């Protein structure tokens, strides 16, 4: 039986202590070095970064559908970190998605098939601590598309010249926005257009006439990205480890937290072609990294030698692919709104049709008053920036909510998270009263009955500033049944829902000053987080917690915590 390759794990306050990782499967195991600092040189500057196995991005984990892995972790890095198996549902086992100081944990794959990823989930450690997860079809089955010649993870990220923890600490202390990154990277390399980077640009060699499966991961901290390949189209076949109907485009749009599987056909004359990515940023007055990262697609002969290139292709820069302008919201939403579930006999779309629980939540950038004269308050009008869902800016408790729920510890959280916005107004108006900007800071949860069917409308607002929000749900995938601009209309908008083949996601981009409706069945008992995957918004408090109650019967109950988990 094939052993999995390095790493993965899941959230939220999982402290890692001192140095190696073991993957166990069917009685076999491999040992790897784990979390540690390693020197990396980018943009003419060397610094130490937190890594897994000394690699940036970290190693790719390989598994098959319905595999179950056991992982043992120790950390030799200088920071306690948490790790999240992004998109792995962990059925009935949230303990690998939340406990403190546990060293042995199970990673349980279920319906996922395609590309996911793992990443740190504490402070801003995930800037360098992340990597892809490839979930192959179950043994005896195959892809619902032509078998590719090869499969290639393409991990997109951001890079700062400064130490990322310094950037994070300065950002929190300022009360304002963080400093933007100095570069984007493709598989760890910034590319030709940055200083001191050309010789290390990531290169993918391909053979003419072959088809490749590119497995894209957006591990960037705060940036949605456009990506394209010059003179080539890509055909999307999956997203967030769920297959889609084939969608051929000149470019993709991928938000932080999202994954996209796309077929790349090497159907052009021999030579070299740029793959390039740059930001999509919708707000007019928000600073963002406006640089462009590149990789090179290079055609080779069957014998393995690169085909000859023209004199123009030997110049320092190749032609860039067409990419929409930085603030082209219609281009971004047209792509994401065109995805559809495969919905065939082997991959049916099981969309909940009878909804028992309806939720509506606003997503807002907020402000907090500057109460201490010594505070730095770089937000609007001398405030500190915050973020909220339904006007609640989440406060992390001192005791993990999962442990508090399981052991019935009182006073850690309240079960009063509002199921609808506590204040209804024109959420997307150009000008909104300052009084609406101030959120409540609380630790609130929503309790869902086991197996209830949920529809949740995520409504963006224009408070402080309207912006897109990539929202991620732990423990579940959800169907995106509708979306639009402006304020959600509960009478008109459901008439346009797609209940036949909506895409299945674990992370979805809510459009600027718009809304998205999702549906899922609460069939996974435990404590699960929903949050924005812009790290600055998560730091400001844009998250909420679902507690899914145990159902009746052994197979519906949340499993017990691991035996080596320490007491609260």
mmCIF file of N, CA and C in Angstrom, residues 17-65:
data_model
loop_
_atom_site.group_PDB
_atom_site.id
_atom_site.type_symbol
_atom_site.label_atom_id
_atom_site.label_comp_id
_atom_site.label_asym_id
_atom_site.label_seq_id
_atom_site.Cartn_x
_atom_site.Cartn_y
_atom_site.Cartn_z
ATOM 1 N N UNK A 17 5.019 21.162 19.424
ATOM 2 C CA UNK A 17 6.144 21.434 20.287
ATOM 3 C C UNK A 17 7.538 21.103 19.783
ATOM 4 N N UNK A 18 8.057 20.088 19.344
ATOM 5 C CA UNK A 18 9.517 20.052 19.158
ATOM 6 C C UNK A 18 10.102 19.139 18.093
ATOM 7 N N UNK A 19 9.730 18.749 16.955
ATOM 8 C CA UNK A 19 10.389 18.396 15.778
ATOM 9 C C UNK A 19 10.197 17.376 14.727
ATOM 10 N N UNK A 20 9.349 16.397 14.705
ATOM 11 C CA UNK A 20 9.239 15.522 13.546
ATOM 12 C C UNK A 20 7.788 15.140 13.337
ATOM 13 N N UNK A 21 7.538 14.550 12.193
ATOM 14 C CA UNK A 21 6.166 14.154 11.875
ATOM 15 C C UNK A 21 6.163 12.724 11.360
ATOM 16 N N UNK A 22 5.185 11.946 11.761
ATOM 17 C CA UNK A 22 5.056 10.558 11.339
ATOM 18 C C UNK A 22 3.684 10.373 10.701
ATOM 19 N N UNK A 23 3.654 9.742 9.527
ATOM 20 C CA UNK A 23 2.396 9.362 8.921
ATOM 21 C C UNK A 23 2.227 7.867 9.062
ATOM 22 N N UNK A 24 1.100 7.455 9.578
ATOM 23 C CA UNK A 24 0.848 6.035 9.769
ATOM 24 C C UNK A 24 -0.340 5.622 8.918
ATOM 25 N N UNK A 25 -0.164 4.510 8.190
ATOM 26 C CA UNK A 25 -1.270 3.989 7.411
ATOM 27 C C UNK A 25 -1.081 2.495 7.259
ATOM 28 N N UNK A 26 -2.103 1.753 7.629
ATOM 29 C CA UNK A 26 -2.075 0.291 7.489
ATOM 30 C C UNK A 26 -0.827 -0.303 8.139
ATOM 31 N N UNK A 27 -0.464 0.237 9.310
ATOM 32 C CA UNK A 27 0.648 -0.319 10.054
ATOM 33 C C UNK A 27 2.015 0.167 9.617
ATOM 34 N N UNK A 28 2.098 0.919 8.536
ATOM 35 C CA UNK A 28 3.384 1.429 8.067
ATOM 36 C C UNK A 28 3.545 2.876 8.481
ATOM 37 N N UNK A 29 4.776 3.364 8.527
ATOM 38 C CA UNK A 29 4.969 4.753 8.903
ATOM 39 C C UNK A 29 6.247 5.303 8.279
ATOM 40 N N UNK A 30 6.227 6.596 8.054
ATOM 41 C CA UNK A 30 7.400 7.324 7.579
ATOM 42 C C UNK A 30 7.664 8.468 8.544
ATOM 43 N N UNK A 31 8.916 8.825 8.742
ATOM 44 C CA UNK A 31 9.255 9.903 9.657
ATOM 45 C C UNK A 31 9.817 11.079 8.873
ATOM 46 N N UNK A 32 9.366 12.286 9.217
ATOM 47 C CA UNK A 32 9.825 13.494 8.538
ATOM 48 C C UNK A 32 10.180 14.553 9.567
ATOM 49 N N UNK A 33 11.170 15.395 9.261
ATOM 50 C CA UNK A 33 11.360 16.593 10.068
ATOM 51 C C UNK A 33 10.133 17.454 9.942
ATOM 52 N N UNK A 34 9.842 18.231 10.984
ATOM 53 C CA UNK A 34 8.580 18.968 10.947
ATOM 54 C C UNK A 34 8.803 20.474 11.004
ATOM 55 N N UNK A 35 8.166 21.166 11.925
ATOM 56 C CA UNK A 35 8.160 22.628 11.923
ATOM 57 C C UNK A 35 9.494 23.166 12.439
ATOM 58 N N UNK A 36 10.137 24.022 11.636
ATOM 59 C CA UNK A 36 11.396 24.622 12.048
ATOM 60 C C UNK A 36 11.665 25.864 11.193
ATOM 61 N N UNK A 37 12.508 26.738 11.717
ATOM 62 C CA UNK A 37 12.946 27.888 10.942
ATOM 63 C C UNK A 37 13.998 27.465 9.912
ATOM 64 N N UNK A 38 13.976 28.118 8.770
ATOM 65 C CA UNK A 38 14.964 27.855 7.731
ATOM 66 C C UNK A 38 15.247 29.165 6.994
ATOM 67 N N UNK A 39 16.504 29.392 6.576
ATOM 68 C CA UNK A 39 16.830 30.633 5.853
ATOM 69 C C UNK A 39 16.355 30.558 4.402
ATOM 70 N N UNK A 40 15.729 31.644 3.934
ATOM 71 C CA UNK A 40 15.294 31.736 2.536
ATOM 72 C C UNK A 40 15.672 33.110 2.007
ATOM 73 N N UNK A 41 16.134 33.126 0.760
ATOM 74 C CA UNK A 41 16.497 34.382 0.106
ATOM 75 C C UNK A 41 15.504 34.663 -1.004
ATOM 76 N N UNK A 42 14.847 35.801 -0.908
ATOM 77 C CA UNK A 42 13.932 36.281 -1.940
ATOM 78 C C UNK A 42 14.096 37.802 -2.047
ATOM 79 N N UNK A 43 13.961 38.335 -3.241
ATOM 80 C CA UNK A 43 13.991 39.787 -3.461
ATOM 81 C C UNK A 43 15.279 40.410 -2.918
ATOM 82 N N UNK A 44 16.406 39.733 -3.120
ATOM 83 C CA UNK A 44 17.734 40.228 -2.724
ATOM 84 C C UNK A 44 17.939 40.268 -1.209
ATOM 85 N N UNK A 45 17.114 39.569 -0.456
ATOM 86 C CA UNK A 45 17.164 39.663 1.001
ATOM 87 C C UNK A 45 16.960 38.276 1.602
ATOM 88 N N UNK A 46 17.768 37.922 2.615
ATOM 89 C CA UNK A 46 17.671 36.632 3.292
ATOM 90 C C UNK A 46 17.060 36.818 4.673
ATOM 91 N N UNK A 47 16.141 35.937 5.020
ATOM 92 C CA UNK A 47 15.552 35.938 6.359
ATOM 93 C C UNK A 47 15.199 34.496 6.714
ATOM 94 N N UNK A 48 14.967 34.253 7.997
ATOM 95 C CA UNK A 48 14.503 32.943 8.437
ATOM 96 C C UNK A 48 12.980 32.930 8.452
ATOM 97 N N UNK A 49 12.413 31.847 7.944
ATOM 98 C CA UNK A 49 10.965 31.695 7.943
ATOM 99 C C UNK A 49 10.598 30.377 8.612
ATOM 100 N N UNK A 50 9.391 30.311 9.113
ATOM 101 C CA UNK A 50 8.881 29.080 9.698
ATOM 102 C C UNK A 50 8.457 28.151 8.574
ATOM 103 N N UNK A 51 8.902 26.903 8.605
ATOM 104 C CA UNK A 51 8.641 25.967 7.514
ATOM 105 C C UNK A 51 8.241 24.601 8.065
ATOM 106 N N UNK A 52 7.771 23.745 7.179
ATOM 107 C CA UNK A 52 7.654 22.321 7.442
ATOM 108 C C UNK A 52 8.705 21.623 6.595
ATOM 109 N N UNK A 53 9.568 20.841 7.259
ATOM 110 C CA UNK A 53 10.660 20.137 6.573
ATOM 111 C C UNK A 53 11.604 21.093 5.850
ATOM 112 N N UNK A 54 11.646 22.340 6.262
ATOM 113 C CA UNK A 54 12.523 23.313 5.627
ATOM 114 C C UNK A 54 12.067 23.762 4.262
ATOM 115 N N UNK A 55 10.825 23.433 3.883
ATOM 116 C CA UNK A 55 10.345 23.699 2.527
ATOM 117 C C UNK A 55 9.317 24.840 2.506
ATOM 118 N N UNK A 56 9.402 25.664 1.456
ATOM 119 C CA UNK A 56 8.399 26.697 1.190
ATOM 120 C C UNK A 56 8.058 26.664 -0.294
ATOM 121 N N UNK A 57 6.805 26.344 -0.675
ATOM 122 C CA UNK A 57 5.746 25.863 0.225
ATOM 123 C C UNK A 57 6.093 24.506 0.798
ATOM 124 N N UNK A 58 5.335 24.085 1.798
ATOM 125 C CA UNK A 58 5.614 22.824 2.457
ATOM 126 C C UNK A 58 5.282 21.630 1.583
ATOM 127 N N UNK A 59 5.627 20.434 2.043
ATOM 128 C CA UNK A 59 5.434 19.220 1.250
ATOM 129 C C UNK A 59 3.965 18.944 0.963
ATOM 130 N N UNK A 60 3.722 18.284 -0.158
ATOM 131 C CA UNK A 60 2.370 17.905 -0.553
ATOM 132 C C UNK A 60 1.990 16.585 0.104
ATOM 133 N N UNK A 61 0.793 16.539 0.645
ATOM 134 C CA UNK A 61 0.243 15.319 1.211
ATOM 135 C C UNK A 61 -0.581 14.605 0.144
ATOM 136 N N UNK A 62 -0.392 13.283 0.006
ATOM 137 C CA UNK A 62 -1.150 12.490 -0.958
ATOM 138 C C UNK A 62 -2.010 11.478 -0.212
ATOM 139 N N UNK A 63 -3.251 11.339 -0.621
ATOM 140 C CA UNK A 63 -4.162 10.369 -0.027
ATOM 141 C C UNK A 63 -5.151 9.931 -1.095
ATOM 142 N N UNK A 64 -5.959 8.928 -0.783
ATOM 143 C CA UNK A 64 -7.067 8.510 -1.625
ATOM 144 C C UNK A 64 -8.375 8.848 -0.911
ATOM 145 N N UNK A 65 -9.425 8.971 -1.658
ATOM 146 C CA UNK A 65 -10.739 9.209 -1.086
ATOM 147 C C UNK A 65 -11.032 8.157 -0.018
#
